[in-house]
JSON list of C-alpha atoms in Angstrom, two decimals:
[
{"chain": "J", "resi": 47, "resn": "UNK", "atom": "CA", "xyz": [-1.10, 4.64, 11.59]},
{"chain": "J", "resi": 48, "resn": "UNK", "atom": "CA", "xyz": [0.49, 2.95, 14.60]},
{"chain": "J", "resi": 49, "resn": "UNK", "atom": "CA", "xyz": [0.56, 4.06, 18.21]},
{"chain": "J", "resi": 50, "resn": "UNK", "atom": "CA", "xyz": [3.67, 3.07, 20.13]},
{"chain": "J", "resi": 51, "resn": "UNK", "atom": "CA", "xyz": [4.25, 3.12, 23.86]},
{"chain": "J", "resi": 52, "resn": "UNK", "atom": "CA", "xyz": [7.51, 2.64, 25.71]},
{"chain": "J", "resi": 53, "resn": "UNK", "atom": "CA", "xyz": [8.31, 1.77, 29.29]},
{"chain": "J", "resi": 54, "resn": "UNK", "atom": "CA", "xyz": [9.93, 3.22, 31.27]},
{"chain": "J", "resi": 55, "resn": "UNK", "atom": "CA", "xyz": [9.74, 6.79, 30.04]},
{"chain": "J", "resi": 56, "resn": "UNK", "atom": "CA", "xyz": [12.89, 7.62, 31.98]},
{"chain": "J", "resi": 57, "resn": "UNK", "atom": "CA", "xyz": [15.23, 6.01, 34.47]},
{"chain": "J", "resi": 58, "resn": "UNK", "atom": "CA", "xyz": [18.37, 6.72, 36.39]},
{"chain": "J", "resi": 59, "resn": "UNK", "atom": "CA", "xyz": [20.58, 3.67, 36.76]},
{"chain": "J", "resi": 60, "resn": "UNK", "atom": "CA", "xyz": [23.85, 2.83, 38.39]},
{"chain": "J", "resi": 61, "resn": "UNK", "atom": "CA", "xyz": [26.94, 1.87, 36.47]},
{"chain": "J", "resi": 62, "resn": "UNK", "atom": "CA", "xyz": [27.21, -1.89, 35.91]},
{"chain": "J", "resi": 63, "resn": "UNK", "atom": "CA", "xyz": [23.50, -2.62, 36.07]},
{"chain": "J", "resi": 64, "resn": "UNK", "atom": "CA", "xyz": [21.13, -3.48, 33.21]},
{"chain": "J", "resi": 65, "resn": "UNK", "atom": "CA", "xyz": [17.85, -1.93, 32.09]},
{"chain": "J", "resi": 66, "resn": "UNK", "atom": "CA", "xyz": [15.18, -3.48, 29.90]},
{"chain": "J", "resi": 67, "resn": "UNK", "atom": "CA", "xyz": [13.07, -1.13, 27.79]},
{"chain": "J", "resi": 68, "resn": "UNK", "atom": "CA", "xyz": [9.71, -2.28, 26.51]},
{"chain": "J", "resi": 69, "resn": "UNK", "atom": "CA", "xyz": [8.06, -1.23, 23.26]},
{"chain": "J", "resi": 70, "resn": "UNK", "atom": "CA", "xyz": [4.38, -1.98, 22.61]},
{"chain": "J", "resi": 71, "resn": "UNK", "atom": "CA", "xyz": [2.58, -1.30, 19.32]},
{"chain": "J", "resi": 72, "resn": "UNK", "atom": "CA", "xyz": [-1.19, -1.16, 18.91]},
{"chain": "J", "resi": 73, "resn": "UNK", "atom": "CA", "xyz": [-1.10, -3.18, 15.68]},
{"chain": "J", "resi": 74, "resn": "UNK", "atom": "CA", "xyz": [0.85, -6.09, 14.27]},
{"chain": "J", "resi": 75, "resn": "UNK", "atom": "CA", "xyz": [4.03, -5.03, 12.49]},
{"chain": "J", "resi": 76, "resn": "UNK", "atom": "CA", "xyz": [6.75, -7.01, 10.82]},
{"chain": "J", "resi": 77, "resn": "UNK", "atom": "CA", "xyz": [9.77, -4.85, 11.49]},
{"chain": "J", "resi": 78, "resn": "UNK", "atom": "CA", "xyz": [10.64, -2.91, 14.61]},
{"chain": "J", "resi": 79, "resn": "UNK", "atom": "CA", "xyz": [13.68, -0.70, 15.00]},
{"chain": "J", "resi": 80, "resn": "UNK", "atom": "CA", "xyz": [15.64, 0.40, 18.03]},
{"chain": "J", "resi": 81, "resn": "UNK", "atom": "CA", "xyz": [17.51, 3.71, 17.94]},
{"chain": "J", "resi": 82, "resn": "UNK", "atom": "CA", "xyz": [19.85, 5.49, 20.30]},
{"chain": "J", "resi": 83, "resn": "UNK", "atom": "CA", "xyz": [20.23, 9.25, 20.56]},
{"chain": "J", "resi": 84, "resn": "UNK", "atom": "CA", "xyz": [23.20, 10.35, 22.61]},
{"chain": "J", "resi": 85, "resn": "UNK", "atom": "CA", "xyz": [23.15, 13.87, 24.05]},
{"chain": "J", "resi": 86, "resn": "UNK", "atom": "CA", "xyz": [23.40, 16.47, 21.31]},
{"chain": "J", "resi": 87, "resn": "UNK", "atom": "CA", "xyz": [23.59, 13.82, 18.61]},
{"chain": "J", "resi": 88, "resn": "UNK", "atom": "CA", "xyz": [21.24, 12.51, 15.98]},
{"chain": "J", "resi": 89, "resn": "UNK", "atom": "CA", "xyz": [19.57, 9.14, 16.06]},
{"chain": "J", "resi": 90, "resn": "UNK", "atom": "CA", "xyz": [21.61, 6.02, 15.36]},
{"chain": "J", "resi": 91, "resn": "UNK", "atom": "CA", "xyz": [20.08, 2.68, 14.51]},
{"chain": "J", "resi": 92, "resn": "UNK", "atom": "CA", "xyz": [21.03, -0.04, 17.00]},
{"chain": "J", "resi": 93, "resn": "UNK", "atom": "CA", "xyz": [19.23, -3.00, 15.45]},
{"chain": "J", "resi": 94, "resn": "UNK", "atom": "CA", "xyz": [16.27, -4.22, 13.46]},
{"chain": "J", "resi": 95, "resn": "UNK", "atom": "CA", "xyz": [14.01, -6.73, 15.18]},
{"chain": "J", "resi": 96, "resn": "UNK", "atom": "CA", "xyz": [11.86, -9.12, 13.19]},
{"chain": "J", "resi": 97, "resn": "UNK", "atom": "CA", "xyz": [9.48, -11.49, 14.90]},
{"chain": "J", "resi": 98, "resn": "UNK", "atom": "CA", "xyz": [10.71, -15.05, 14.92]},
{"chain": "J", "resi": 99, "resn": "UNK", "atom": "CA", "xyz": [14.31, -14.34, 14.02]},
{"chain": "J", "resi": 100, "resn": "UNK", "atom": "CA", "xyz": [17.46, -12.92, 15.57]},
{"chain": "J", "resi": 101, "resn": "UNK", "atom": "CA", "xyz": [17.79, -9.17, 15.56]},
{"chain": "J", "resi": 102, "resn": "UNK", "atom": "CA", "xyz": [20.12, -7.63, 12.99]},
{"chain": "J", "resi": 103, "resn": "UNK", "atom": "CA", "xyz": [22.66, -5.29, 14.60]},
{"chain": "J", "resi": 104, "resn": "UNK", "atom": "CA", "xyz": [24.32, -2.28, 13.03]},
{"chain": "J", "resi": 105, "resn": "UNK", "atom": "CA", "xyz": [28.05, -1.77, 13.01]},
{"chain": "J", "resi": 106, "resn": "UNK", "atom": "CA", "xyz": [29.25, -0.84, 16.48]},
{"chain": "J", "resi": 107, "resn": "UNK", "atom": "CA", "xyz": [26.42, -2.57, 18.34]},
{"chain": "J", "resi": 108, "resn": "UNK", "atom": "CA", "xyz": [26.57, -6.12, 19.64]},
{"chain": "J", "resi": 109, "resn": "UNK", "atom": "CA", "xyz": [24.03, -8.55, 21.03]},
{"chain": "J", "resi": 110, "resn": "UNK", "atom": "CA", "xyz": [25.86, -9.01, 24.33]},
{"chain": "J", "resi": 111, "resn": "UNK", "atom": "CA", "xyz": [25.53, -5.31, 25.09]},
{"chain": "J", "resi": 112, "resn": "UNK", "atom": "CA", "xyz": [22.06, -4.75, 23.60]},
{"chain": "J", "resi": 113, "resn": "UNK", "atom": "CA", "xyz": [20.09, -8.00, 23.63]},
{"chain": "J", "resi": 114, "resn": "UNK", "atom": "CA", "xyz": [16.72, -7.70, 21.94]},
{"chain": "J", "resi": 115, "resn": "UNK", "atom": "CA", "xyz": [13.64, -9.84, 22.19]},
{"chain": "J", "resi": 116, "resn": "UNK", "atom": "CA", "xyz": [10.73, -9.92, 19.75]},
{"chain": "J", "resi": 117, "resn": "UNK", "atom": "CA", "xyz": [8.27, -12.50, 21.06]},
{"chain": "J", "resi": 118, "resn": "UNK", "atom": "CA", "xyz": [5.31, -11.42, 18.91]},
{"chain": "J", "resi": 119, "resn": "UNK", "atom": "CA", "xyz": [4.23, -8.92, 16.26]},
{"chain": "J", "resi": 120, "resn": "UNK", "atom": "CA", "xyz": [3.27, -6.17, 18.73]},
{"chain": "J", "resi": 121, "resn": "UNK", "atom": "CA", "xyz": [6.04, -6.20, 21.32]},
{"chain": "J", "resi": 122, "resn": "UNK", "atom": "CA", "xyz": [9.80, -5.94, 21.66]},
{"chain": "J", "resi": 123, "resn": "UNK", "atom": "CA", "xyz": [12.34, -5.31, 24.39]},
{"chain": "J", "resi": 124, "resn": "UNK", "atom": "CA", "xyz": [15.82, -3.81, 24.31]},
{"chain": "J", "resi": 125, "resn": "UNK", "atom": "CA", "xyz": [18.18, -4.42, 27.22]},
{"chain": "J", "resi": 126, "resn": "UNK", "atom": "CA", "xyz": [21.10, -2.13, 27.87]},
{"chain": "J", "resi": 127, "resn": "UNK", "atom": "CA", "xyz": [23.57, -4.34, 29.71]},
{"chain": "J", "resi": 128, "resn": "UNK", "atom": "CA", "xyz": [26.42, -3.56, 32.08]},
{"chain": "J", "resi": 129, "resn": "UNK", "atom": "CA", "xyz": [25.73, 0.13, 31.74]},
{"chain": "J", "resi": 130, "resn": "UNK", "atom": "CA", "xyz": [28.30, 2.90, 31.80]},
{"chain": "J", "resi": 131, "resn": "UNK", "atom": "CA", "xyz": [27.77, 6.67, 31.73]},
{"chain": "J", "resi": 132, "resn": "UNK", "atom": "CA", "xyz": [28.38, 6.57, 27.96]},
{"chain": "J", "resi": 133, "resn": "UNK", "atom": "CA", "xyz": [25.08, 4.69, 27.63]},
{"chain": "J", "resi": 134, "resn": "UNK", "atom": "CA", "xyz": [23.18, 7.75, 28.85]},
{"chain": "J", "resi": 135, "resn": "UNK", "atom": "CA", "xyz": [20.89, 8.43, 25.90]},
{"chain": "J", "resi": 136, "resn": "UNK", "atom": "CA", "xyz": [17.36, 8.49, 24.66]},
{"chain": "J", "resi": 137, "resn": "UNK", "atom": "CA", "xyz": [16.34, 5.09, 23.33]},
{"chain": "J", "resi": 138, "resn": "UNK", "atom": "CA", "xyz": [13.51, 5.00, 20.81]},
{"chain": "J", "resi": 139, "resn": "UNK", "atom": "CA", "xyz": [11.67, 2.23, 19.07]},
{"chain": "J", "resi": 140, "resn": "UNK", "atom": "CA", "xyz": [9.95, 2.70, 15.76]},
{"chain": "J", "resi": 141, "resn": "UNK", "atom": "CA", "xyz": [7.96, 0.66, 13.31]},
{"chain": "J", "resi": 142, "resn": "UNK", "atom": "CA", "xyz": [7.51, 0.83, 9.59]},
{"chain": "J", "resi": 143, "resn": "UNK", "atom": "CA", "xyz": [4.08, 1.21, 8.10]},
{"chain": "J", "resi": 144, "resn": "UNK", "atom": "CA", "xyz": [2.81, 0.95, 4.58]},
{"chain": "J", "resi": 145, "resn": "UNK", "atom": "CA", "xyz": [4.47, 2.90, 1.80]},
{"chain": "J", "resi": 146, "resn": "UNK", "atom": "CA", "xyz": [7.60, 3.95, 3.71]},
{"chain": "J", "resi": 147, "resn": "UNK", "atom": "CA", "xyz": [5.73, 5.40, 6.69]},
{"chain": "J", "resi": 148, "resn": "UNK", "atom": "CA", "xyz": [7.53, 5.42, 10.04]},
{"chain": "J", "resi": 149, "resn": "UNK", "atom": "CA", "xyz": [6.11, 5.76, 13.52]},
{"chain": "J", "resi": 150, "resn": "UNK", "atom": "CA", "xyz": [8.12, 6.45, 16.65]},
{"chain": "J", "resi": 151, "resn": "UNK", "atom": "CA", "xyz": [7.64, 5.76, 20.31]},
{"chain": "J", "resi": 152, "resn": "UNK", "atom": "CA", "xyz": [7.92, 8.50, 22.94]},
{"chain": "J", "resi": 153, "resn": "UNK", "atom": "CA", "xyz": [11.42, 7.42, 23.90]},
{"chain": "J", "resi": 154, "resn": "UNK", "atom": "CA", "xyz": [13.11, 6.27, 27.10]},
{"chain": "J", "resi": 155, "resn": "UNK", "atom": "CA", "xyz": [15.51, 8.76, 28.64]},
{"chain": "J", "resi": 156, "resn": "UNK", "atom": "CA", "xyz": [18.29, 6.86, 30.40]},
{"chain": "J", "resi": 157, "resn": "UNK", "atom": "CA", "xyz": [20.83, 8.40, 32.74]},
{"chain": "J", "resi": 158, "resn": "UNK", "atom": "CA", "xyz": [23.67, 6.25, 34.04]},
{"chain": "J", "resi": 159, "resn": "UNK", "atom": "CA", "xyz": [25.50, 7.47, 37.11]},
{"chain": "K", "resi": 9, "resn": "UNK", "atom": "CA", "xyz": [30.75, 13.75, 4.82]},
{"chain": "K", "resi": 10, "resn": "UNK", "atom": "CA", "xyz": [27.41, 12.69, 6.31]},
{"chain": "K", "resi": 11, "resn": "UNK", "atom": "CA", "xyz": [24.87, 11.17, 3.99]},
{"chain": "K", "resi": 12, "resn": "UNK", "atom": "CA", "xyz": [22.28, 13.66, 5.27]},
{"chain": "K", "resi": 13, "resn": "UNK", "atom": "CA", "xyz": [23.17, 17.28, 5.93]},
{"chain": "K", "resi": 14, "resn": "UNK", "atom": "CA", "xyz": [20.85, 19.84, 7.49]},
{"chain": "K", "resi": 15, "resn": "UNK", "atom": "CA", "xyz": [21.09, 23.59, 7.73]},
{"chain": "K", "resi": 16, "resn": "UNK", "atom": "CA", "xyz": [21.01, 25.64, 9.77]},
{"chain": "K", "resi": 17, "resn": "UNK", "atom": "CA", "xyz": [21.95, 23.74, 12.93]},
{"chain": "K", "resi": 18, "resn": "UNK", "atom": "CA", "xyz": [20.31, 26.36, 15.12]},
{"chain": "K", "resi": 19, "resn": "UNK", "atom": "CA", "xyz": [17.66, 28.89, 14.26]},
{"chain": "K", "resi": 20, "resn": "UNK", "atom": "CA", "xyz": [16.03, 31.62, 16.32]},
{"chain": "K", "resi": 21, "resn": "UNK", "atom": "CA", "xyz": [13.00, 33.40, 14.94]},
{"chain": "K", "resi": 22, "resn": "UNK", "atom": "CA", "xyz": [10.39, 35.82, 16.16]},
{"chain": "K", "resi": 23, "resn": "UNK", "atom": "CA", "xyz": [6.77, 34.83, 16.28]},
{"chain": "K", "resi": 24, "resn": "UNK", "atom": "CA", "xyz": [5.16, 35.25, 12.88]},
{"chain": "K", "resi": 25, "resn": "UNK", "atom": "CA", "xyz": [8.31, 34.80, 10.82]},
{"chain": "K", "resi": 26, "resn": "UNK", "atom": "CA", "xyz": [8.55, 32.45, 7.85]},
{"chain": "K", "resi": 27, "resn": "UNK", "atom": "CA", "xyz": [11.08, 29.69, 8.53]},
{"chain": "K", "resi": 28, "resn": "UNK", "atom": "CA", "xyz": [12.99, 27.44, 6.16]},
{"chain": "K", "resi": 29, "resn": "UNK", "atom": "CA", "xyz": [15.07, 24.42, 7.11]},
{"chain": "K", "resi": 30, "resn": "UNK", "atom": "CA", "xyz": [17.11, 22.69, 4.45]},
{"chain": "K", "resi": 31, "resn": "UNK", "atom": "CA", "xyz": [18.18, 19.09, 3.98]},
{"chain": "K", "resi": 32, "resn": "UNK", "atom": "CA", "xyz": [20.61, 17.71, 1.41]},
{"chain": "K", "resi": 33, "resn": "UNK", "atom": "CA", "xyz": [21.43, 14.06, 0.93]},
{"chain": "K", "resi": 34, "resn": "UNK", "atom": "CA", "xyz": [23.99, 12.18, -1.10]},
{"chain": "K", "resi": 35, "resn": "UNK", "atom": "CA", "xyz": [22.43, 8.75, -1.66]},
{"chain": "K", "resi": 36, "resn": "UNK", "atom": "CA", "xyz": [19.59, 7.34, -3.67]},
{"chain": "K", "resi": 37, "resn": "UNK", "atom": "CA", "xyz": [16.45, 7.31, -1.60]},
{"chain": "K", "resi": 38, "resn": "UNK", "atom": "CA", "xyz": [13.03, 5.73, -1.55]},
{"chain": "K", "resi": 39, "resn": "UNK", "atom": "CA", "xyz": [11.56, 8.44, 0.68]},
{"chain": "K", "resi": 40, "resn": "UNK", "atom": "CA", "xyz": [12.47, 11.40, 2.87]},
{"chain": "K", "resi": 41, "resn": "UNK", "atom": "CA", "xyz": [10.97, 12.14, 6.27]},
{"chain": "K", "resi": 42, "resn": "UNK", "atom": "CA", "xyz": [10.68, 15.32, 8.27]},
{"chain": "K", "resi": 43, "resn": "UNK", "atom": "CA", "xyz": [10.41, 14.66, 12.00]},
{"chain": "K", "resi": 44, "resn": "UNK", "atom": "CA", "xyz": [9.80, 16.89, 15.00]},
{"chain": "K", "resi": 45, "resn": "UNK", "atom": "CA", "xyz": [11.39, 16.18, 18.37]},
{"chain": "K", "resi": 46, "resn": "UNK", "atom": "CA", "xyz": [10.26, 18.01, 21.49]},
{"chain": "K", "resi": 47, "resn": "UNK", "atom": "CA", "xyz": [12.43, 18.44, 24.60]},
{"chain": "K", "resi": 48, "resn": "UNK", "atom": "CA", "xyz": [10.99, 15.31, 26.22]},
{"chain": "K", "resi": 49, "resn": "UNK", "atom": "CA", "xyz": [12.53, 13.26, 23.43]},
{"chain": "K", "resi": 50, "resn": "UNK", "atom": "CA", "xyz": [9.48, 11.86, 21.68]},
{"chain": "K", "resi": 51, "resn": "UNK", "atom": "CA", "xyz": [9.43, 12.11, 17.90]},
{"chain": "K", "resi": 52, "resn": "UNK", "atom": "CA", "xyz": [6.48, 12.96, 15.69]},
{"chain": "K", "resi": 53, "resn": "UNK", "atom": "CA", "xyz": [6.49, 12.28, 11.99]},
{"chain": "K", "resi": 54, "resn": "UNK", "atom": "CA", "xyz": [5.53, 15.43, 10.10]},
{"chain": "K", "resi": 55, "resn": "UNK", "atom": "CA", "xyz": [5.90, 14.42, 6.47]},
{"chain": "K", "resi": 56, "resn": "UNK", "atom": "CA", "xyz": [6.99, 11.57, 4.29]},
{"chain": "K", "resi": 57, "resn": "UNK", "atom": "CA", "xyz": [7.91, 12.60, 0.76]},
{"chain": "K", "resi": 58, "resn": "UNK", "atom": "CA", "xyz": [9.04, 10.81, -2.35]},
{"chain": "K", "resi": 59, "resn": "UNK", "atom": "CA", "xyz": [8.36, 13.66, -4.76]},
{"chain": "K", "resi": 60, "resn": "UNK", "atom": "CA", "xyz": [6.85, 17.12, -5.04]},
{"chain": "K", "resi": 61, "resn": "UNK", "atom": "CA", "xyz": [5.32, 19.00, -2.17]},
{"chain": "K", "resi": 62, "resn": "UNK", "atom": "CA", "xyz": [3.09, 18.39, 0.84]},
{"chain": "K", "resi": 63, "resn": "UNK", "atom": "CA", "xyz": [1.26, 20.82, 3.08]},
{"chain": "K", "resi": 64, "resn": "UNK", "atom": "CA", "xyz": [-0.22, 20.33, 6.52]},
{"chain": "K", "resi": 65, "resn": "UNK", "atom": "CA", "xyz": [-1.53, 23.39, 8.27]},
{"chain": "K", "resi": 66, "resn": "UNK", "atom": "CA", "xyz": [1.31, 25.90, 8.54]},
{"chain": "K", "resi": 67, "resn": "UNK", "atom": "CA", "xyz": [3.92, 23.36, 7.50]},
{"chain": "K", "resi": 68, "resn": "UNK", "atom": "CA", "xyz": [5.06, 22.78, 3.93]},
{"chain": "K", "resi": 69, "resn": "UNK", "atom": "CA", "xyz": [7.64, 20.25, 2.77]},
{"chain": "K", "resi": 70, "resn": "UNK", "atom": "CA", "xyz": [9.19, 20.08, -0.68]},
{"chain": "K", "resi": 71, "resn": "UNK", "atom": "CA", "xyz": [11.64, 17.72, -2.30]},
{"chain": "K", "resi": 72, "resn": "UNK", "atom": "CA", "xyz": [13.73, 17.92, -5.47]},
{"chain": "K", "resi": 73, "resn": "UNK", "atom": "CA", "xyz": [14.87, 14.41, -6.29]},
{"chain": "K", "resi": 74, "resn": "UNK", "atom": "CA", "xyz": [17.26, 15.50, -9.06]},
{"chain": "K", "resi": 75, "resn": "UNK", "atom": "CA", "xyz": [19.05, 17.97, -6.78]},
{"chain": "K", "resi": 76, "resn": "UNK", "atom": "CA", "xyz": [18.83, 15.63, -3.73]},
{"chain": "K", "resi": 77, "resn": "UNK", "atom": "CA", "xyz": [17.41, 18.44, -1.64]},
{"chain": "K", "resi": 78, "resn": "UNK", "atom": "CA", "xyz": [14.39, 19.00, 0.57]},
{"chain": "K", "resi": 79, "resn": "UNK", "atom": "CA", "xyz": [13.07, 21.97, 2.50]},
{"chain": "K", "resi": 80, "resn": "UNK", "atom": "CA", "xyz": [10.69, 22.31, 5.42]},
{"chain": "K", "resi": 81, "resn": "UNK", "atom": "CA", "xyz": [8.87, 25.63, 5.68]},
{"chain": "K", "resi": 82, "resn": "UNK", "atom": "CA", "xyz": [6.90, 26.95, 8.62]},
{"chain": "K", "resi": 83, "resn": "UNK", "atom": "CA", "xyz": [4.61, 29.88, 7.94]},
{"chain": "K", "resi": 84, "resn": "UNK", "atom": "CA", "xyz": [3.49, 32.29, 10.68]},
{"chain": "K", "resi": 85, "resn": "UNK", "atom": "CA", "xyz": [5.78, 30.65, 13.22]},
{"chain": "K", "resi": 86, "resn": "UNK", "atom": "CA", "xyz": [4.67, 30.34, 16.84]},
{"chain": "K", "resi": 87, "resn": "UNK", "atom": "CA", "xyz": [6.54, 29.59, 20.08]},
{"chain": "K", "resi": 88, "resn": "UNK", "atom": "CA", "xyz": [4.93, 26.14, 20.17]},
{"chain": "K", "resi": 89, "resn": "UNK", "atom": "CA", "xyz": [6.87, 25.35, 16.99]},
{"chain": "K", "resi": 90, "resn": "UNK", "atom": "CA", "xyz": [10.06, 25.41, 19.06]},
{"chain": "K", "resi": 91, "resn": "UNK", "atom": "CA", "xyz": [11.57, 21.96, 18.71]},
{"chain": "K", "resi": 92, "resn": "UNK", "atom": "CA", "xyz": [14.29, 20.06, 16.91]},
{"chain": "K", "resi": 93, "resn": "UNK", "atom": "CA", "xyz": [13.44, 19.27, 13.30]},
{"chain": "K", "resi": 94, "resn": "UNK", "atom": "CA", "xyz": [15.10, 16.22, 11.82]},
{"chain": "K", "resi": 95, "resn": "UNK", "atom": "CA", "xyz": [15.44, 15.16, 8.21]},
{"chain": "K", "resi": 96, "resn": "UNK", "atom": "CA", "xyz": [15.76, 11.42, 7.61]},
{"chain": "K", "resi": 97, "resn": "UNK", "atom": "CA", "xyz": [16.06, 9.39, 4.42]},
{"chain": "K", "resi": 98, "resn": "UNK", "atom": "CA", "xyz": [15.22, 5.85, 3.54]},
{"chain": "K", "resi": 99, "resn": "UNK", "atom": "CA", "xyz": [17.99, 4.60, 1.32]},
{"chain": "K", "resi": 100, "resn": "UNK", "atom": "CA", "xyz": [16.88, 2.70, -1.74]},
{"chain": "K", "resi": 101, "resn": "UNK", "atom": "CA", "xyz": [16.64, -0.98, -0.91]},
{"chain": "K", "resi": 102, "resn": "UNK", "atom": "CA", "xyz": [17.14, -0.75, 2.87]},
{"chain": "K", "resi": 103, "resn": "UNK", "atom": "CA", "xyz": [13.64, -1.79, 3.86]},
{"chain": "K", "resi": 104, "resn": "UNK", "atom": "CA", "xyz": [12.48, 1.05, 6.11]},
{"chain": "K", "resi": 105, "resn": "UNK", "atom": "CA", "xyz": [15.85, 1.71, 7.73]},
{"chain": "K", "resi": 106, "resn": "UNK", "atom": "CA", "xyz": [16.40, 5.47, 8.15]},
{"chain": "K", "resi": 107, "resn": "UNK", "atom": "CA", "xyz": [19.51, 7.62, 8.05]},
{"chain": "K", "resi": 108, "resn": "UNK", "atom": "CA", "xyz": [19.14, 10.81, 10.06]},
{"chain": "K", "resi": 109, "resn": "UNK", "atom": "CA", "xyz": [20.43, 14.32, 9.75]},
{"chain": "K", "resi": 110, "resn": "UNK", "atom": "CA", "xyz": [21.80, 16.03, 12.83]},
{"chain": "K", "resi": 111, "resn": "UNK", "atom": "CA", "xyz": [18.70, 18.14, 13.30]},
{"chain": "K", "resi": 112, "resn": "UNK", "atom": "CA", "xyz": [17.88, 21.83, 13.36]},
{"chain": "K", "resi": 113, "resn": "UNK", "atom": "CA", "xyz": [17.09, 23.35, 16.73]},
{"chain": "K", "resi": 114, "resn": "UNK", "atom": "CA", "xyz": [14.39, 25.99, 16.29]},
{"chain": "K", "resi": 115, "resn": "UNK", "atom": "CA", "xyz": [13.51, 28.55, 18.94]},
{"chain": "K", "resi": 116, "resn": "UNK", "atom": "CA", "xyz": [10.59, 30.85, 18.24]},
{"chain": "K", "resi": 117, "resn": "UNK", "atom": "CA", "xyz": [10.30, 33.80, 20.58]},
{"chain": "K", "resi": 118, "resn": "UNK", "atom": "CA", "xyz": [7.46, 36.20, 21.29]}
]
């Protein structure tokens, strides 16, 4: 199994600012995933982050808005840039394990005012 | 039509009741996950299935690959089971990427 921590757990930010969310895993993993969950909605994949390469973004998400870093096999960051109230969501990172297993972080609850 | 459909969307039960949540999907999958999300937002993986049935404590998950359908059952439900239950599938060939259902909000009352 993998244990994932995220920082911050929650934040309230002003419109137009940026927030960087950190995701730390207790073991080395190849693929890390960043998801967004808007209020009342299900999870939507933002991007897949592999160590040593550019993140792969899903339709509707762009690097300028959600830059991702993956400096090593246990850590990744997601930045939410130039925030607007529509960015208020829970942001989760997850990692894949062996045989299709998935592990999720505790989430970062972001409110943009 | 969403690739993953869950029913019901909302469910209220009394303590002790047997609960069933259903998930139907329309794509070929490598695996199906049942997840639990508590009000704080964190997600716990309950089951990962590719065939048959799994049991963990009071929770049972089944999958019928031919019918593209899975069920999550909770026996002897308890207020601490109150949470959102999410079905998610790993499409064949998408390397761990998940597609999520919209979730079932369960409230178990005394």
